[in-house]
Amino acid sequence: MSNRRPIVAGNWKMNKTVDESESLAREVAGVVSGVDDVDVVVCPTFTGLDRVSAAVAGTNIEVGGQNVHWESEGAYTGEISTAMLLTAGCSHVILGHSERRQFFGETDETVNRRLRAAIEAGLTPIVCVGESQSERESGTTARVISAQVNGALEGIGSDDVARIVMAYEPVWAIGTGLTATPEQAEEVHAQIRGELAGLAGQSTADGVRIQYGGSVKPDNAVELFSKPDIDGGLIGGASLEADSFAAIVKAAES
Ligand code: PGA
């Protein structure tokens, strides 16, 4: 880790009812209350956002949505707008998660449209990129990552790039218990920072936080977060329990 302020976000995915979300948020707030040098974000389902935001108001926890649409309103069944996230208490939003790419037709182009809307609304986007197992095995990881970063960020000015959080999530490591080794992760994080430098200049790239995601657990977090270009994590399974999430947050403390 560097002098960038780490950011650890819990991606609750399609887990937890509204009541369960509120209880988990309260528990998380209790166990991370002393942490003041890490940004801590929880991303419940859309239905849980409002109650979770109320539950963590006044704490060091921020709230994020798991996606957002580029239009401000209209006939887009199943989608949610930036204003809806903001008024439900969100400051962050996850974009381009591999599960959206894999199962719901998300592309670099739609991620780019969502990203522009999020930036315009003042939300902090967490933009996910990552290669599949077959892409890694066929040696195309660097090409895939380059296309995803440049596609998602196309046309975004450097002042706005500075506000983005990136997340490297190798698809083969998500929910599988397989984690990229710290060296494998660092190699891709350094590449992502290089792509950002190409888009927005080195000094902007040096300020962007890049999270690692994919089976981060309390027992591998310290080693991953010790790498120079890894600035925290995007946590799925281990964020569904307050204690394991808190342990990962604490692993990001300096
Ligand atoms: P995981 O998920 O920690 O359960 O592997 C990470 C993610 O998909 O954000």
mmCIF file of C-alpha atoms and ligand atoms in Angstrom:
data_model
loop_
_atom_site.group_PDB
_atom_site.id
_atom_site.type_symbol
_atom_site.label_atom_id
_atom_site.label_comp_id
_atom_site.label_asym_id
_atom_site.label_seq_id
_atom_site.Cartn_x
_atom_site.Cartn_y
_atom_site.Cartn_z
ATOM 1 C CA MET A 1 0.000 0.000 0.000
ATOM 2 C CA SER A 2 1.131 3.562 -0.612
ATOM 3 C CA ASN A 3 0.112 6.956 0.714
ATOM 4 C CA ARG A 4 -3.229 6.558 -1.057
ATOM 5 C CA ARG A 5 -6.036 6.201 1.463
ATOM 6 C CA PRO A 6 -7.221 2.587 1.269
ATOM 7 C CA ILE A 7 -10.835 1.774 0.480
ATOM 8 C CA VAL A 8 -12.555 -1.457 1.440
ATOM 9 C CA ALA A 9 -16.061 -2.064 0.123
ATOM 10 C CA GLY A 10 -18.469 -4.886 0.893
ATOM 11 C CA ASN A 11 -20.436 -6.070 -2.127
ATOM 12 C CA TRP A 12 -23.413 -7.844 -0.622
ATOM 13 C CA LYS A 13 -24.660 -8.904 -4.075
ATOM 14 C CA MET A 14 -28.173 -10.468 -3.987
ATOM 15 C CA ASN A 15 -28.009 -11.319 -0.301
ATOM 16 C CA LYS A 16 -29.895 -10.094 2.781
ATOM 17 C CA THR A 17 -33.464 -8.913 3.182
ATOM 18 C CA VAL A 18 -34.092 -5.337 4.271
ATOM 19 C CA ASP A 19 -34.139 -6.284 7.973
ATOM 20 C CA GLU A 20 -31.038 -8.445 7.625
ATOM 21 C CA SER A 21 -29.254 -5.651 5.770
ATOM 22 C CA GLU A 22 -30.015 -3.157 8.484
ATOM 23 C CA SER A 23 -28.762 -5.522 11.215
ATOM 24 C CA LEU A 24 -25.568 -6.312 9.333
ATOM 25 C CA ALA A 25 -24.933 -2.601 8.749
ATOM 26 C CA ARG A 26 -25.357 -1.902 12.470
ATOM 27 C CA GLU A 27 -23.006 -4.737 13.361
ATOM 28 C CA VAL A 28 -20.400 -3.550 10.864
ATOM 29 C CA ALA A 29 -20.657 -0.002 12.215
ATOM 30 C CA GLY A 30 -19.993 -1.338 15.696
ATOM 31 C CA VAL A 31 -16.901 -3.315 14.775
ATOM 32 C CA VAL A 32 -15.212 -0.764 12.506
ATOM 33 C CA SER A 33 -16.032 2.339 14.553
ATOM 34 C CA GLY A 34 -12.420 2.984 15.550
ATOM 35 C CA VAL A 35 -11.067 2.849 11.983
ATOM 36 C CA ASP A 36 -10.215 6.319 10.722
ATOM 37 C CA ASP A 37 -7.632 5.765 7.998
ATOM 38 C CA VAL A 38 -9.604 3.534 5.631
ATOM 39 C CA ASP A 39 -12.700 4.396 3.575
ATOM 40 C CA VAL A 40 -15.324 1.776 4.444
ATOM 41 C CA VAL A 41 -18.278 1.239 2.115
ATOM 42 C CA VAL A 42 -21.140 -1.254 2.172
ATOM 43 C CA CYS A 43 -23.170 -2.032 -0.951
ATOM 44 C CA PRO A 44 -26.474 -3.705 -0.107
ATOM 45 C CA THR A 45 -29.218 -4.550 -2.595
ATOM 46 C CA PHE A 46 -31.285 -1.629 -3.857
ATOM 47 C CA THR A 47 -34.122 -2.440 -1.452
ATOM 48 C CA GLY A 48 -31.775 -2.260 1.527
ATOM 49 C CA LEU A 49 -30.111 1.056 0.669
ATOM 50 C CA ASP A 50 -32.418 3.454 2.432
ATOM 51 C CA ARG A 51 -32.545 1.584 5.752
ATOM 52 C CA VAL A 52 -28.824 0.820 5.681
ATOM 53 C CA SER A 53 -28.018 4.490 5.048
ATOM 54 C CA ALA A 54 -30.160 5.509 8.017
ATOM 55 C CA ALA A 55 -28.521 2.833 10.179
ATOM 56 C CA VAL A 56 -24.974 4.041 9.437
ATOM 57 C CA ALA A 57 -25.701 7.789 9.445
ATOM 58 C CA GLY A 58 -23.098 9.562 11.534
ATOM 59 C CA THR A 59 -20.660 6.622 11.449
ATOM 60 C CA ASN A 60 -17.516 6.163 9.353
ATOM 61 C CA ILE A 61 -19.373 3.888 6.915
ATOM 62 C CA GLU A 62 -20.519 4.998 3.488
ATOM 63 C CA VAL A 63 -23.087 3.299 1.289
ATOM 64 C CA GLY A 64 -22.948 2.291 -2.357
ATOM 65 C CA GLY A 65 -25.310 0.903 -4.972
ATOM 66 C CA GLN A 66 -24.422 -2.180 -7.019
ATOM 67 C CA ASN A 67 -25.249 -0.544 -10.359
ATOM 68 C CA VAL A 68 -26.813 2.572 -11.861
ATOM 69 C CA HIS A 69 -28.460 3.463 -15.172
ATOM 70 C CA TRP A 70 -27.304 6.295 -17.406
ATOM 71 C CA GLU A 71 -30.730 7.854 -17.975
ATOM 72 C CA SER A 72 -32.235 9.996 -15.256
ATOM 73 C CA GLU A 73 -35.711 8.431 -15.435
ATOM 74 C CA GLY A 74 -38.109 6.688 -17.753
ATOM 75 C CA ALA A 75 -39.174 3.340 -19.130
ATOM 76 C CA TYR A 76 -36.200 1.216 -18.052
ATOM 77 C CA THR A 77 -37.730 -1.647 -16.094
ATOM 78 C CA GLY A 78 -35.401 -3.044 -13.467
ATOM 79 C CA GLU A 79 -32.949 -0.156 -13.551
ATOM 80 C CA ILE A 80 -32.176 2.566 -11.006
ATOM 81 C CA SER A 81 -31.085 6.180 -11.440
ATOM 82 C CA THR A 82 -28.345 8.266 -9.902
ATOM 83 C CA ALA A 83 -30.912 10.462 -8.112
ATOM 84 C CA MET A 84 -32.510 7.344 -6.623
ATOM 85 C CA LEU A 85 -29.147 6.217 -5.266
ATOM 86 C CA LEU A 86 -28.275 9.663 -3.956
ATOM 87 C CA THR A 87 -31.603 10.117 -2.217
ATOM 88 C CA ALA A 88 -31.249 6.652 -0.683
ATOM 89 C CA GLY A 89 -28.018 7.854 0.920
ATOM 90 C CA CYS A 90 -25.423 6.486 -1.497
ATOM 91 C CA SER A 91 -22.050 8.076 -2.120
ATOM 92 C CA HIS A 92 -20.602 5.205 -4.185
ATOM 93 C CA VAL A 93 -21.687 2.838 -6.936
ATOM 94 C CA ILE A 94 -20.173 -0.383 -8.282
ATOM 95 C CA LEU A 95 -20.028 -0.503 -12.095
ATOM 96 C CA GLY A 96 -19.148 -3.255 -14.541
ATOM 97 C CA HIS A 97 -18.978 -6.056 -12.016
ATOM 98 C CA SER A 98 -18.123 -9.295 -13.801
ATOM 99 C CA GLU A 99 -21.444 -10.833 -12.740
ATOM 100 C CA ARG A 100 -23.194 -8.019 -14.625
ATOM 101 C CA ARG A 101 -20.908 -8.566 -17.608
ATOM 102 C CA GLN A 102 -21.325 -12.360 -17.518
ATOM 103 C CA PHE A 103 -25.034 -12.720 -16.785
ATOM 104 C CA PHE A 104 -26.676 -9.426 -17.770
ATOM 105 C CA GLY A 105 -24.986 -8.336 -20.962
ATOM 106 C CA GLU A 106 -22.924 -5.496 -19.506
ATOM 107 C CA THR A 107 -20.271 -4.285 -21.959
ATOM 108 C CA ASP A 108 -17.435 -1.772 -21.811
ATOM 109 C CA GLU A 109 -19.720 0.608 -23.676
ATOM 110 C CA THR A 110 -22.578 0.363 -21.185
ATOM 111 C CA VAL A 111 -20.106 0.616 -18.292
ATOM 112 C CA ASN A 112 -18.825 3.822 -19.883
ATOM 113 C CA ARG A 113 -22.348 5.253 -20.120
ATOM 114 C CA ARG A 114 -23.094 4.356 -16.504
ATOM 115 C CA LEU A 115 -19.754 5.800 -15.445
ATOM 116 C CA ARG A 116 -20.454 9.155 -17.108
ATOM 117 C CA ALA A 117 -23.818 9.356 -15.328
ATOM 118 C CA ALA A 118 -22.288 8.453 -11.963
ATOM 119 C CA ILE A 119 -19.550 11.063 -12.316
ATOM 120 C CA GLU A 120 -22.028 13.700 -13.423
ATOM 121 C CA ALA A 121 -24.143 12.971 -10.335
ATOM 122 C CA GLY A 122 -21.185 13.170 -7.969
ATOM 123 C CA LEU A 123 -21.215 9.488 -7.028
ATOM 124 C CA THR A 124 -17.847 7.779 -6.549
ATOM 125 C CA PRO A 125 -17.753 4.956 -9.098
ATOM 126 C CA ILE A 126 -16.025 1.653 -8.362
ATOM 127 C CA VAL A 127 -15.224 0.369 -11.851
ATOM 128 C CA CYS A 128 -14.555 -3.379 -12.036
ATOM 129 C CA VAL A 129 -12.329 -5.100 -14.564
ATOM 130 C CA GLY A 130 -10.949 -8.618 -14.708
ATOM 131 C CA GLU A 131 -10.121 -11.534 -16.956
ATOM 132 C CA SER A 132 -11.821 -14.930 -17.090
ATOM 133 C CA GLN A 133 -10.033 -18.188 -16.404
ATOM 134 C CA SER A 134 -9.749 -19.030 -20.105
ATOM 135 C CA GLU A 135 -8.364 -15.573 -20.869
ATOM 136 C CA ARG A 136 -5.734 -16.008 -18.162
ATOM 137 C CA GLU A 137 -4.860 -19.488 -19.397
ATOM 138 C CA SER A 138 -4.525 -18.326 -22.980
ATOM 139 C CA GLY A 139 -2.185 -15.513 -21.972
ATOM 140 C CA THR A 140 -4.505 -12.655 -22.926
ATOM 141 C CA THR A 141 -4.963 -11.104 -19.468
ATOM 142 C CA ALA A 142 -3.059 -7.912 -20.262
ATOM 143 C CA ARG A 143 -4.967 -7.382 -23.501
ATOM 144 C CA VAL A 144 -8.342 -7.939 -21.817
ATOM 145 C CA ILE A 145 -7.527 -5.578 -18.947
ATOM 146 C CA SER A 146 -6.290 -2.901 -21.314
ATOM 147 C CA ALA A 147 -9.461 -3.091 -23.422
ATOM 148 C CA GLN A 148 -11.713 -3.002 -20.349
ATOM 149 C CA VAL A 149 -9.961 -0.043 -18.705
ATOM 150 C CA ASN A 150 -9.739 1.993 -21.887
ATOM 151 C CA GLY A 151 -13.285 1.063 -22.956
ATOM 152 C CA ALA A 152 -14.884 1.875 -19.613
ATOM 153 C CA LEU A 153 -13.000 5.158 -19.222
ATOM 154 C CA GLU A 154 -13.218 6.339 -22.818
ATOM 155 C CA GLY A 155 -13.664 10.104 -23.034
ATOM 156 C CA ILE A 156 -13.415 10.665 -19.260
ATOM 157 C CA GLY A 157 -11.281 13.738 -18.448
ATOM 158 C CA SER A 158 -8.369 13.475 -16.059
ATOM 159 C CA ASP A 159 -10.109 15.437 -13.280
ATOM 160 C CA ASP A 160 -12.854 12.838 -13.353
ATOM 161 C CA VAL A 161 -10.455 9.887 -13.642
ATOM 162 C CA ALA A 162 -8.998 11.148 -10.351
ATOM 163 C CA ARG A 163 -12.359 10.513 -8.646
ATOM 164 C CA ILE A 164 -12.762 6.939 -9.845
ATOM 165 C CA VAL A 165 -11.949 3.864 -7.793
ATOM 166 C CA MET A 166 -10.874 0.886 -9.890
ATOM 167 C CA ALA A 167 -11.329 -2.740 -8.827
ATOM 168 C CA TYR A 168 -9.333 -5.595 -10.296
ATOM 169 C CA GLU A 169 -11.402 -8.742 -9.943
ATOM 170 C CA PRO A 170 -10.149 -11.795 -11.787
ATOM 171 C CA VAL A 171 -13.352 -13.656 -12.660
ATOM 172 C CA TRP A 172 -11.774 -17.015 -11.805
ATOM 173 C CA ALA A 173 -11.185 -15.836 -8.232
ATOM 174 C CA ILE A 174 -14.673 -14.520 -7.482
ATOM 175 C CA GLY A 175 -16.607 -16.695 -5.066
ATOM 176 C CA THR A 176 -14.426 -19.677 -5.906
ATOM 177 C CA GLY A 177 -12.047 -19.616 -2.956
ATOM 178 C CA LEU A 178 -9.203 -19.201 -5.459
ATOM 179 C CA THR A 179 -7.344 -15.939 -4.888
ATOM 180 C CA ALA A 180 -4.828 -14.362 -7.183
ATOM 181 C CA THR A 181 -1.461 -14.508 -5.496
ATOM 182 C CA PRO A 182 -0.331 -11.107 -4.263
ATOM 183 C CA GLU A 183 2.243 -11.135 -7.094
ATOM 184 C CA GLN A 184 -0.356 -11.956 -9.770
ATOM 185 C CA ALA A 185 -2.643 -9.236 -8.438
ATOM 186 C CA GLU A 186 0.137 -6.660 -8.162
ATOM 187 C CA GLU A 187 1.185 -7.289 -11.750
ATOM 188 C CA VAL A 188 -2.295 -6.432 -13.033
ATOM 189 C CA HIS A 189 -2.740 -3.507 -10.624
ATOM 190 C CA ALA A 190 0.496 -1.995 -11.893
ATOM 191 C CA GLN A 191 -0.739 -2.480 -15.452
ATOM 192 C CA ILE A 192 -4.058 -0.774 -14.623
ATOM 193 C CA ARG A 193 -2.166 2.165 -13.122
ATOM 194 C CA GLY A 194 -0.125 2.338 -16.324
ATOM 195 C CA GLU A 195 -3.307 2.387 -18.434
ATOM 196 C CA LEU A 196 -4.661 5.189 -16.241
ATOM 197 C CA ALA A 197 -1.419 7.118 -16.692
ATOM 198 C CA GLY A 198 -1.853 6.787 -20.458
ATOM 199 C CA LEU A 199 -5.371 8.193 -20.188
ATOM 200 C CA ALA A 200 -4.944 10.878 -17.555
ATOM 201 C CA GLY A 201 -1.244 11.367 -16.824
ATOM 202 C CA GLN A 202 1.030 9.788 -14.256
ATOM 203 C CA SER A 203 0.230 12.077 -11.356
ATOM 204 C CA THR A 204 -3.516 11.461 -11.679
ATOM 205 C CA ALA A 205 -2.901 7.727 -12.026
ATOM 206 C CA ASP A 206 -0.746 7.775 -8.899
ATOM 207 C CA GLY A 207 -3.688 9.082 -6.891
ATOM 208 C CA VAL A 208 -6.297 6.535 -8.046
ATOM 209 C CA ARG A 209 -7.189 3.775 -5.608
ATOM 210 C CA ILE A 210 -7.228 0.284 -7.138
ATOM 211 C CA GLN A 211 -8.990 -2.393 -5.098
ATOM 212 C CA TYR A 212 -8.405 -6.112 -5.414
ATOM 213 C CA GLY A 213 -11.435 -8.402 -5.343
ATOM 214 C CA GLY A 214 -11.827 -12.168 -5.554
ATOM 215 C CA SER A 215 -12.009 -14.385 -2.459
ATOM 216 C CA VAL A 216 -10.387 -11.839 -0.150
ATOM 217 C CA LYS A 217 -10.556 -13.249 3.389
ATOM 218 C CA PRO A 218 -9.147 -12.147 6.736
ATOM 219 C CA ASP A 219 -6.215 -14.534 6.316
ATOM 220 C CA ASN A 220 -5.035 -13.320 2.892
ATOM 221 C CA ALA A 221 -5.909 -9.621 3.114
ATOM 222 C CA VAL A 222 -2.744 -8.382 4.850
ATOM 223 C CA GLU A 223 -0.470 -9.892 2.229
ATOM 224 C CA LEU A 224 -2.556 -8.623 -0.700
ATOM 225 C CA PHE A 225 -2.865 -5.119 0.765
ATOM 226 C CA SER A 226 0.880 -4.942 1.389
ATOM 227 C CA LYS A 227 1.521 -4.698 -2.357
ATOM 228 C CA PRO A 228 2.392 -1.215 -3.634
ATOM 229 C CA ASP A 229 -0.468 -0.857 -6.129
ATOM 230 C CA ILE A 230 -3.201 -2.589 -4.096
ATOM 231 C CA ASP A 231 -5.232 0.021 -2.226
ATOM 232 C CA GLY A 232 -7.863 -2.051 -0.469
ATOM 233 C CA GLY A 233 -10.455 -4.572 -1.551
ATOM 234 C CA LEU A 234 -13.903 -5.230 -2.969
ATOM 235 C CA ILE A 235 -15.215 -7.996 -0.766
ATOM 236 C CA GLY A 236 -18.078 -10.373 -1.598
ATOM 237 C CA GLY A 237 -18.618 -13.444 0.583
ATOM 238 C CA ALA A 238 -16.505 -12.258 3.503
ATOM 239 C CA SER A 239 -18.461 -8.989 3.724
ATOM 240 C CA LEU A 240 -21.638 -10.825 4.717
ATOM 241 C CA GLU A 241 -20.329 -11.355 8.263
ATOM 242 C CA ALA A 242 -19.431 -8.287 10.289
ATOM 243 C CA ASP A 243 -16.395 -9.856 11.957
ATOM 244 C CA SER A 244 -14.718 -11.112 8.796
ATOM 245 C CA PHE A 245 -15.413 -7.834 6.998
ATOM 246 C CA ALA A 246 -14.012 -5.863 9.940
ATOM 247 C CA ALA A 247 -10.886 -8.017 9.978
ATOM 248 C CA ILE A 248 -10.320 -7.198 6.306
ATOM 249 C CA VAL A 249 -10.922 -3.485 6.911
ATOM 250 C CA LYS A 250 -8.377 -3.590 9.710
ATOM 251 C CA ALA A 251 -5.881 -5.339 7.430
ATOM 252 C CA ALA A 252 -5.988 -2.209 5.261
ATOM 253 C CA GLU A 253 -5.089 0.114 8.141
ATOM 254 C CA SER A 254 -1.628 1.551 7.986
HETATM 255 P P1 PGA B 1 -15.877 -12.735 -3.406
HETATM 256 O O1 PGA B 1 -16.545 -11.632 -4.373
HETATM 257 O O2 PGA B 1 -15.133 -11.975 -2.330
HETATM 258 O O3 PGA B 1 -17.042 -13.511 -2.844
HETATM 259 O O4 PGA B 1 -14.979 -13.574 -4.240
HETATM 260 C C1 PGA B 1 -15.874 -10.443 -4.715
HETATM 261 C C2 PGA B 1 -16.721 -9.642 -5.672
HETATM 262 O O5 PGA B 1 -17.312 -10.224 -6.582
HETATM 263 O O6 PGA B 1 -16.846 -8.399 -5.545
#
